[in-house]
Coordinates of C-alpha atoms in Angstrom, one line a residue:
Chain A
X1 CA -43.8 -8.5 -32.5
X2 CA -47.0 -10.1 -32.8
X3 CA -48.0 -11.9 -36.2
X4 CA -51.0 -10.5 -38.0
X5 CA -54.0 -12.7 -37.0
X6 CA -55.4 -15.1 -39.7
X7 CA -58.8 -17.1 -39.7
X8 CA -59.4 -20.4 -38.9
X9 CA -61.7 -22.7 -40.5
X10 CA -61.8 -26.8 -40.5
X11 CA -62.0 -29.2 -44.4
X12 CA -65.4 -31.2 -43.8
X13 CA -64.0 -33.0 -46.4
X14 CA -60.9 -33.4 -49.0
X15 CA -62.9 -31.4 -52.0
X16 CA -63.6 -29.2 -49.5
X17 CA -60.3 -28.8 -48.4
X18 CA -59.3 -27.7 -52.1
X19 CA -62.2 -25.7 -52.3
X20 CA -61.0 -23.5 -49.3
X21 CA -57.7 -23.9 -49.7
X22 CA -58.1 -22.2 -53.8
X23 CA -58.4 -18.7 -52.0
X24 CA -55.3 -16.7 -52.0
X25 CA -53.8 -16.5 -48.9
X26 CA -54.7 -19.6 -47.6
X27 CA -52.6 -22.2 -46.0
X28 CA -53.3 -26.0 -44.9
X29 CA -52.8 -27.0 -41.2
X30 CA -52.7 -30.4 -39.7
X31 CA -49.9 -30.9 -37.1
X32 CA -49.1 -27.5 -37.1
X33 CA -45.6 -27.9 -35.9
X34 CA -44.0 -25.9 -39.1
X35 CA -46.5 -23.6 -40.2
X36 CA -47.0 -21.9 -36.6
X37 CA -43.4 -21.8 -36.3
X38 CA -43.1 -19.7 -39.8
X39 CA -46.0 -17.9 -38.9
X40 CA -44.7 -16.4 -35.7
X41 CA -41.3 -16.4 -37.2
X42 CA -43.0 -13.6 -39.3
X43 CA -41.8 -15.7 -42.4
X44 CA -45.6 -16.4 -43.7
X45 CA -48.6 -14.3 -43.0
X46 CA -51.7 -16.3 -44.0
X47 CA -55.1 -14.5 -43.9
X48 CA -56.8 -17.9 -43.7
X49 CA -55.5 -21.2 -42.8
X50 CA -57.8 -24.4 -43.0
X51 CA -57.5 -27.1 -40.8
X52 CA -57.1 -30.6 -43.0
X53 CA -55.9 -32.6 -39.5
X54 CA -59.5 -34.5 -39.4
X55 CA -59.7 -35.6 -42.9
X56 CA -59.5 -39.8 -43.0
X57 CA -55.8 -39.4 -44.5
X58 CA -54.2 -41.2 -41.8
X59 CA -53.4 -44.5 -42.7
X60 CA -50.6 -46.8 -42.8
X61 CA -51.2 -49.6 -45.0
X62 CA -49.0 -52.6 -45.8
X63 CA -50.2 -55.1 -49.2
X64 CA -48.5 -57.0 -51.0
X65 CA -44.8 -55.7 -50.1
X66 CA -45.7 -51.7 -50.7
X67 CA -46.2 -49.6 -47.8
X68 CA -48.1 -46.4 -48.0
X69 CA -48.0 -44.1 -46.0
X70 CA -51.5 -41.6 -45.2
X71 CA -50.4 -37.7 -45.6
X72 CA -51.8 -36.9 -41.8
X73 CA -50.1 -39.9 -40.4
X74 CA -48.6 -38.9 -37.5
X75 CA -44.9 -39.5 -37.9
X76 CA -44.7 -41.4 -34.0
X77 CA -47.2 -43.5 -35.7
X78 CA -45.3 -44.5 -38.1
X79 CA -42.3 -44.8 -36.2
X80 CA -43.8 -47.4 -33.9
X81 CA -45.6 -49.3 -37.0
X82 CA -45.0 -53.0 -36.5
X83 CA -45.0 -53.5 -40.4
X84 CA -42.8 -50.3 -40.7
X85 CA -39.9 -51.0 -38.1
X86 CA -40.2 -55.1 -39.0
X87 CA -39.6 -54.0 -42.6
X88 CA -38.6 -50.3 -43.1
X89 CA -36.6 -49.8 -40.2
X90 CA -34.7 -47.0 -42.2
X91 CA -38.1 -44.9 -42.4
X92 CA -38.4 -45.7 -38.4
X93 CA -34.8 -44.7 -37.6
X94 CA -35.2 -41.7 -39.9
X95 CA -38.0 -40.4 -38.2
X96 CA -36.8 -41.1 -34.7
X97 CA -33.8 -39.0 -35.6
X98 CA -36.3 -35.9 -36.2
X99 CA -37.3 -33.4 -33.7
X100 CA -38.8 -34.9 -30.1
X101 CA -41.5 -37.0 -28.9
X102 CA -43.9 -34.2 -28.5
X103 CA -43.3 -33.2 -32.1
X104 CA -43.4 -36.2 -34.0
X105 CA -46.7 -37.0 -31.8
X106 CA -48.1 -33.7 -33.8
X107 CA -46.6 -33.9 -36.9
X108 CA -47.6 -35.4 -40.0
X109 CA -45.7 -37.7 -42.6
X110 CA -47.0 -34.5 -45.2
X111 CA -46.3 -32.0 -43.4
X112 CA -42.7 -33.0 -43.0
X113 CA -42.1 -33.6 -46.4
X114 CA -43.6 -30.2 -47.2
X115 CA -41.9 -28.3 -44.3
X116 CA -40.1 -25.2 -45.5
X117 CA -36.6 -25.2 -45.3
X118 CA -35.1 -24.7 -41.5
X119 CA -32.0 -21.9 -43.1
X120 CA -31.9 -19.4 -40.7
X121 CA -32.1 -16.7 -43.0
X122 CA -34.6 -17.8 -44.2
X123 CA -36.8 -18.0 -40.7
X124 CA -35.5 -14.7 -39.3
X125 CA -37.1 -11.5 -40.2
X126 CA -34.9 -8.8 -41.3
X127 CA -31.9 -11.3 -42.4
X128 CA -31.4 -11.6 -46.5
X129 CA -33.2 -14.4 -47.7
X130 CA -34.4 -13.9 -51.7
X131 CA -36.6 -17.3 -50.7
X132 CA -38.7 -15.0 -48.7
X133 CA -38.1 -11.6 -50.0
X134 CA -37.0 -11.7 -53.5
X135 CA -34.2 -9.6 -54.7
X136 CA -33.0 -9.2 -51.1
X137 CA -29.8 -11.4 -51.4
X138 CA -28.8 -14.5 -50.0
X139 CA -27.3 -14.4 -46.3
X140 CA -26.4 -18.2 -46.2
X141 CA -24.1 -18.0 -49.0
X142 CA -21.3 -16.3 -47.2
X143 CA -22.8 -16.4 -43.7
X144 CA -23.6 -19.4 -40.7
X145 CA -24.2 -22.3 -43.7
X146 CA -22.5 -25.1 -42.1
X147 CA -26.1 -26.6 -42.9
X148 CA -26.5 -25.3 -46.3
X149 CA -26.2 -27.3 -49.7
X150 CA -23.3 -28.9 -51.5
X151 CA -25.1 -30.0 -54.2
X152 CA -28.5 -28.3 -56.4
X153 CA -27.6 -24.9 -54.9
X154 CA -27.7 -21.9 -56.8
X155 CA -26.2 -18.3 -55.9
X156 CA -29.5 -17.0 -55.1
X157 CA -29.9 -19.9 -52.4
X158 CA -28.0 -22.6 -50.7
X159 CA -31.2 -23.8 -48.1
X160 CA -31.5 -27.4 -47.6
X161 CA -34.5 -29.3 -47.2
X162 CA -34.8 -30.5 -43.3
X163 CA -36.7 -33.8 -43.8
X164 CA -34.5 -37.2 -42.6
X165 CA -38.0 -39.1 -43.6
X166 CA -37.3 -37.6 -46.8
X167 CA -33.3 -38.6 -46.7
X168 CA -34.7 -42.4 -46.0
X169 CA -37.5 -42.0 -48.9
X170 CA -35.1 -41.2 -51.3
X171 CA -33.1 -44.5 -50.4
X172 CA -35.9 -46.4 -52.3
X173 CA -35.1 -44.5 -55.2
X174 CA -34.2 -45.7 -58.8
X175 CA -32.5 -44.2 -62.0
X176 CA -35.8 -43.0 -63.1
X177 CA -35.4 -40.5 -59.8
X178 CA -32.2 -39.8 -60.8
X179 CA -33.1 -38.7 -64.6
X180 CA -35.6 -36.5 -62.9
X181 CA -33.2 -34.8 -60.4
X182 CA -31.0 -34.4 -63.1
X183 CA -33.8 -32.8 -65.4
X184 CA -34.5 -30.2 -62.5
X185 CA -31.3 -28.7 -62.7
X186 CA -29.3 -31.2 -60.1
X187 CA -25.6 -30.8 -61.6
X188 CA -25.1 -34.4 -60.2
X189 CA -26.9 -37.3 -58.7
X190 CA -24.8 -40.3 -56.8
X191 CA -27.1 -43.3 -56.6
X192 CA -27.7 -45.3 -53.4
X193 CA -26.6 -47.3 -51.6
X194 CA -23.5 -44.7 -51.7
X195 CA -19.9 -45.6 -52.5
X196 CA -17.9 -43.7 -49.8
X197 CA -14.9 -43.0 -52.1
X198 CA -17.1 -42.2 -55.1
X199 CA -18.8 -40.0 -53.1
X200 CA -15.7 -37.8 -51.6
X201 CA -14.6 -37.5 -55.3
X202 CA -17.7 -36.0 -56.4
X203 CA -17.7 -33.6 -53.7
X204 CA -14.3 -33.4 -54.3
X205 CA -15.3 -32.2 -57.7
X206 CA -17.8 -29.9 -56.8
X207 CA -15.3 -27.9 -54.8
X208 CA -12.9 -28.1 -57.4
X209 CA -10.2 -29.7 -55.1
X210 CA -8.3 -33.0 -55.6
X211 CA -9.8 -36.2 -53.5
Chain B
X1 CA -59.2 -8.2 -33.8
X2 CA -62.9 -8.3 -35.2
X3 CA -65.8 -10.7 -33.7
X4 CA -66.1 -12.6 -37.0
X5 CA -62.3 -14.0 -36.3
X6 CA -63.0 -15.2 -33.1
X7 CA -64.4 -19.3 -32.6
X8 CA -65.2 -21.2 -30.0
X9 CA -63.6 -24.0 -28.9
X10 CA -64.6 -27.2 -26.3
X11 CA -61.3 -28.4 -24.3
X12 CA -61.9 -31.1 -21.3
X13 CA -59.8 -30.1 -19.4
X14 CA -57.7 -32.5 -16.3
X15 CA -61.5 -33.6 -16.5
X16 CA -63.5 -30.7 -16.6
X17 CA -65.4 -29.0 -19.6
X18 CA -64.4 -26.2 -21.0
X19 CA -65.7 -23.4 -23.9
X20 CA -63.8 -20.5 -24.4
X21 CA -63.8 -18.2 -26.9
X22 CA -61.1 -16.9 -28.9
X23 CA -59.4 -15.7 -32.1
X24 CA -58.5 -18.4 -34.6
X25 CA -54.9 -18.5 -34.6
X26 CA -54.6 -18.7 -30.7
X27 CA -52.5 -21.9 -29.3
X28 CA -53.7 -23.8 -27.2
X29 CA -50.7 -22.6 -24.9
X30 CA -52.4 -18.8 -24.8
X31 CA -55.8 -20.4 -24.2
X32 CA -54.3 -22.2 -21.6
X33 CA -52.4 -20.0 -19.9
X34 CA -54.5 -15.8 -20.6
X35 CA -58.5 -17.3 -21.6
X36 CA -58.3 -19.7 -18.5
X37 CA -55.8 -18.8 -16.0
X38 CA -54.2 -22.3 -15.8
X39 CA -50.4 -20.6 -15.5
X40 CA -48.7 -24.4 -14.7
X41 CA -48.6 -25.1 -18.0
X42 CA -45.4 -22.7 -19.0
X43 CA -44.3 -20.6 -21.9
X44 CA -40.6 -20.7 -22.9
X45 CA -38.9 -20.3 -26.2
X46 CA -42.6 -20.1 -27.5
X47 CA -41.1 -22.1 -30.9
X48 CA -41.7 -25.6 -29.9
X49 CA -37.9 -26.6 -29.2
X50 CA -38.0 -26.2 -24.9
X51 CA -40.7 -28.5 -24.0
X52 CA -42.0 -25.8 -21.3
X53 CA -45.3 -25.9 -23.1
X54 CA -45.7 -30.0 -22.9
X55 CA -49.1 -31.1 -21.7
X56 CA -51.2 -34.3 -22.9
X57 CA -53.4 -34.5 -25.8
X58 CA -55.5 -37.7 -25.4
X59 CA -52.8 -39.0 -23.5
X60 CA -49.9 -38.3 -25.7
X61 CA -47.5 -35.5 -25.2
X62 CA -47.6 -32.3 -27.6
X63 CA -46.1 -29.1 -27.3
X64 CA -49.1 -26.5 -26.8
X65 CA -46.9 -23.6 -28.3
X66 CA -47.0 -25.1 -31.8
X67 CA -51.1 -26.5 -31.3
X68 CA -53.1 -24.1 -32.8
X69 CA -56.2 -24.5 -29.5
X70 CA -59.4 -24.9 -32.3
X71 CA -57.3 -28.3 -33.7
X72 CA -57.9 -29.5 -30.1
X73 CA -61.7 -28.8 -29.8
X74 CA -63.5 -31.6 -28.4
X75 CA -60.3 -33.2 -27.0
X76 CA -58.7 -34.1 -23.4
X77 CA -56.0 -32.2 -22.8
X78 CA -54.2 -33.0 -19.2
X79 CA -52.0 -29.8 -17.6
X80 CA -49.9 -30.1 -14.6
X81 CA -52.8 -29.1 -12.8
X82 CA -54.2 -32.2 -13.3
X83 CA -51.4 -34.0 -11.8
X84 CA -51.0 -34.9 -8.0
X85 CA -52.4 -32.6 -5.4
X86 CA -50.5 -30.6 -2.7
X87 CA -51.8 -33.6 -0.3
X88 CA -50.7 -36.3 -2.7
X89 CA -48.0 -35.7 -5.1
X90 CA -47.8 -38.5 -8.0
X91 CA -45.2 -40.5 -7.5
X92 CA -43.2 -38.8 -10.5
X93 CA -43.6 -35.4 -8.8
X94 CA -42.1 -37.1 -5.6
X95 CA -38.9 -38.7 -7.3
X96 CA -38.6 -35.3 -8.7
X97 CA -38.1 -34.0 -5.3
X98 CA -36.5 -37.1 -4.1
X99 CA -33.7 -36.5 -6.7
X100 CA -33.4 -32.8 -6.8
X101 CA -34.5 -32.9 -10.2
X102 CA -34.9 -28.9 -10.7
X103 CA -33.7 -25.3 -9.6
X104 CA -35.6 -22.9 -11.0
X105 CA -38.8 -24.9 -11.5
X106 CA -39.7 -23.4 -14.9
X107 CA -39.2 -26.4 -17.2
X108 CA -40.7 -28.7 -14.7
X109 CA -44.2 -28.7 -15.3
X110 CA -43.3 -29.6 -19.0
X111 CA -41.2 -32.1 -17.6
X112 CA -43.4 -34.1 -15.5
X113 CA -45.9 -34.2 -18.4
X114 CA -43.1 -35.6 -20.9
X115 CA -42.1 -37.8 -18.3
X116 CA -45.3 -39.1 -17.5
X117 CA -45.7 -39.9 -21.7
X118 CA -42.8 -41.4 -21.5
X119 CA -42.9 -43.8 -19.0
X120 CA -46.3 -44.7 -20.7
X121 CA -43.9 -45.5 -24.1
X122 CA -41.9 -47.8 -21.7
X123 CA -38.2 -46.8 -21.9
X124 CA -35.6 -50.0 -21.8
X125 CA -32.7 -48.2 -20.6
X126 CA -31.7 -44.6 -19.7
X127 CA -30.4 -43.8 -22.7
X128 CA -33.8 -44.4 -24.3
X129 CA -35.0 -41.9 -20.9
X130 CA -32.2 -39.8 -22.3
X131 CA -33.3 -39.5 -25.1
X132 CA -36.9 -39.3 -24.7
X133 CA -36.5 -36.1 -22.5
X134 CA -34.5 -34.3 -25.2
X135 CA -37.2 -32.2 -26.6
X136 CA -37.3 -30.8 -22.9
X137 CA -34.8 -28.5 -22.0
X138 CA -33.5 -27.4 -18.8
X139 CA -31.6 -24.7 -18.2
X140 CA -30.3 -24.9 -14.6
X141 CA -28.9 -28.1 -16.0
X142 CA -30.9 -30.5 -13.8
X143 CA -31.2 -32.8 -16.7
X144 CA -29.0 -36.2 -15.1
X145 CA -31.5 -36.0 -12.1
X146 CA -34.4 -35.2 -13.9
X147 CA -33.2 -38.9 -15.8
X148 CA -32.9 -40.3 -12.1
X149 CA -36.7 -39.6 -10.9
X150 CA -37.7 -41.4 -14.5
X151 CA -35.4 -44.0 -14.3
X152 CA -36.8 -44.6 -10.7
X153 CA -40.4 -44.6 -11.3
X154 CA -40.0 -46.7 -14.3
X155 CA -38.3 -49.3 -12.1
X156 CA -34.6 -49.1 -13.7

């Protein structure tokens, strides 16, 4: 089935971005590497999609010992970094782990943290999936969910977020991060670095079974 | 599909200008491929995981399945047509044949392009070939002499 066509148009410029992008039914591009895959997945049907992929948002800067990273860097930029693999090497390795070379030459450091989640159900049309049709059940719960969530899950949806960028963020994280997991409705949150027996208690915990 | 939807879009092509026009939310795969007639460039799984699709943008390898073609306007792309002539394969295209590096054929024009980025990203070993081909898929299951032709062009 073919998806509904949508119209293209390009940001001149970040305000214009949000200008365009404040329309209903409009959807950012850059990389392009999710959103065409939802799109013909049949899981999103944009009427308009604005191209943000030439905006200056692509930097990767290193001062005084905090690297930040531009929202359209493109993640095999970052990857090969000299300031990032000399001294992030997790965020490198993380990122290496993702996809292929072809896709992490399109995709961008934004884009992957704002990918939708890669649940099956929730990318095939006709499957249960109350993330993309309300109401309609969850299919993970009780179906293929060997990737599906241990921990923040619900019984309206077990997805997971795809993101190992994200996985290695989250390694720079403090108890401040935590509090606010926690304050989102995260029954637990185990601090890194990770204690490997604290860890198979908690889960042990979770699915109510002795460690 | 309306005229109001439709844009057009400035490729240089293996070289050669380009201006098509087309709807919007064409790839550049379907540009490629039904607005052009260059049919080298192949579609498989049509989701960006079988490398089929692989050509160069600016000299690095995308997947033209997942590039929506009006991102690209303005830009080189390079296509297997651009590679090596019937006269004078490039020497990737001959190790291919040297090492029996396909069956089918289908995935090889994807192949040759991710092949030809990689060598560019200088792989150390094969397992760095290895795993610099796994977003190109083969599924006569040429891959160990498809990682044979690189290795041997890249001098390992």
């Amino acid at each position: 089935m073919k998806s509904p066509s949508f119209q293209y148009s390009r940001a001149a410029d970040v305000s214009d971005a949000f200008i365009q992008c404040s329309r209903p039914g409009t959807a950012f591009v850059a990389g392009g590497t999710d959103l065409l895959q939802l799109w013909k997945a049949g899981a999103i049907a944009p009427e308009g999609v604005v191209d943000i992929s030439r905006l200056p948002l692509d930097a990767i800067e290193f001062t005084d010992g905090q690297l930040r990273l531009g929202a359209l860097a493109r993640l095999s930029d970052v990857a090969t970094h000299p300031d990032v693999t000399r001294d992030h090497p997790l965020i490198a390795k993380a990122i290496l782990a993702s996809a292929s070379g072809q896709i992490r030459n399109m995709a961008t450091v934004g884009g992957n943290l704002l990918q939708r989640t890669r649940c099956p159900y929730f990318r095939t049309e006709g499957l249960a999936c109350n993330k993309r049709t309300p109401g309609s059940g969850c299919g993970a719960l009780s179906g293929e969910n060997r990737q599906a969530a241990l921990f923040g899950a619900s019984t309206s949806c077990v997805a997971t977020h795809a993101s190992d960028l994200a996985v290695a963020l989250t390694a720079f994280a403090n108890k401040s991060h935590a509090r606010s997991a926690l304050s989102e409705g995260f029954q637990i949150h185990v601090p890194k670095p990770v204690d490997q027996a604290e860890l198979v208690a908690v889960v042990a915990g979770v699915v109510g079974r002795s460690a | 599909m309306s005229p109001r939807s439709s844009i057009n879009v400035s490729l240089k092509i293996n070289g050669r200008d380009h201006d098509v026009t087309s709807p919007g939310c064409d790839t550049l795969l379907d540009i490629l491929r039904d607005k052009l007639g260059m049919t080298g460039t192949k579609k498989g799984c049509d989701m960006g995981a079988c490398g089929a699709c692989t050509v160069l943008a600016g000299g690095r390898r995308i997947k033209s399945c997942l590039a929506l073609a009006a991102s690209y306007d303005g830009r080189s792309i390079t296509t297997i047509e651009g590679i090596g002539t019937l006269d004078k394969l490039h020497r990737l295209q001959a190790a291919f044949i040297r090492h029996d590096a396909l069956q089918c054929g289908y995935c090889t024009p994807g192949q040759i392009l991710s092949g030809l980025a990689l060598l560019d990203e200088k792989p150390g070993d094969l397992a760095a070939i290895r795993e610099g081909m796994s977003g190109n898929l083969c599924r006569c299951g040429a891959h160990p002499n498809i990682v044979a032709a690189i290795a041997e062009v890249a001098g390992l």
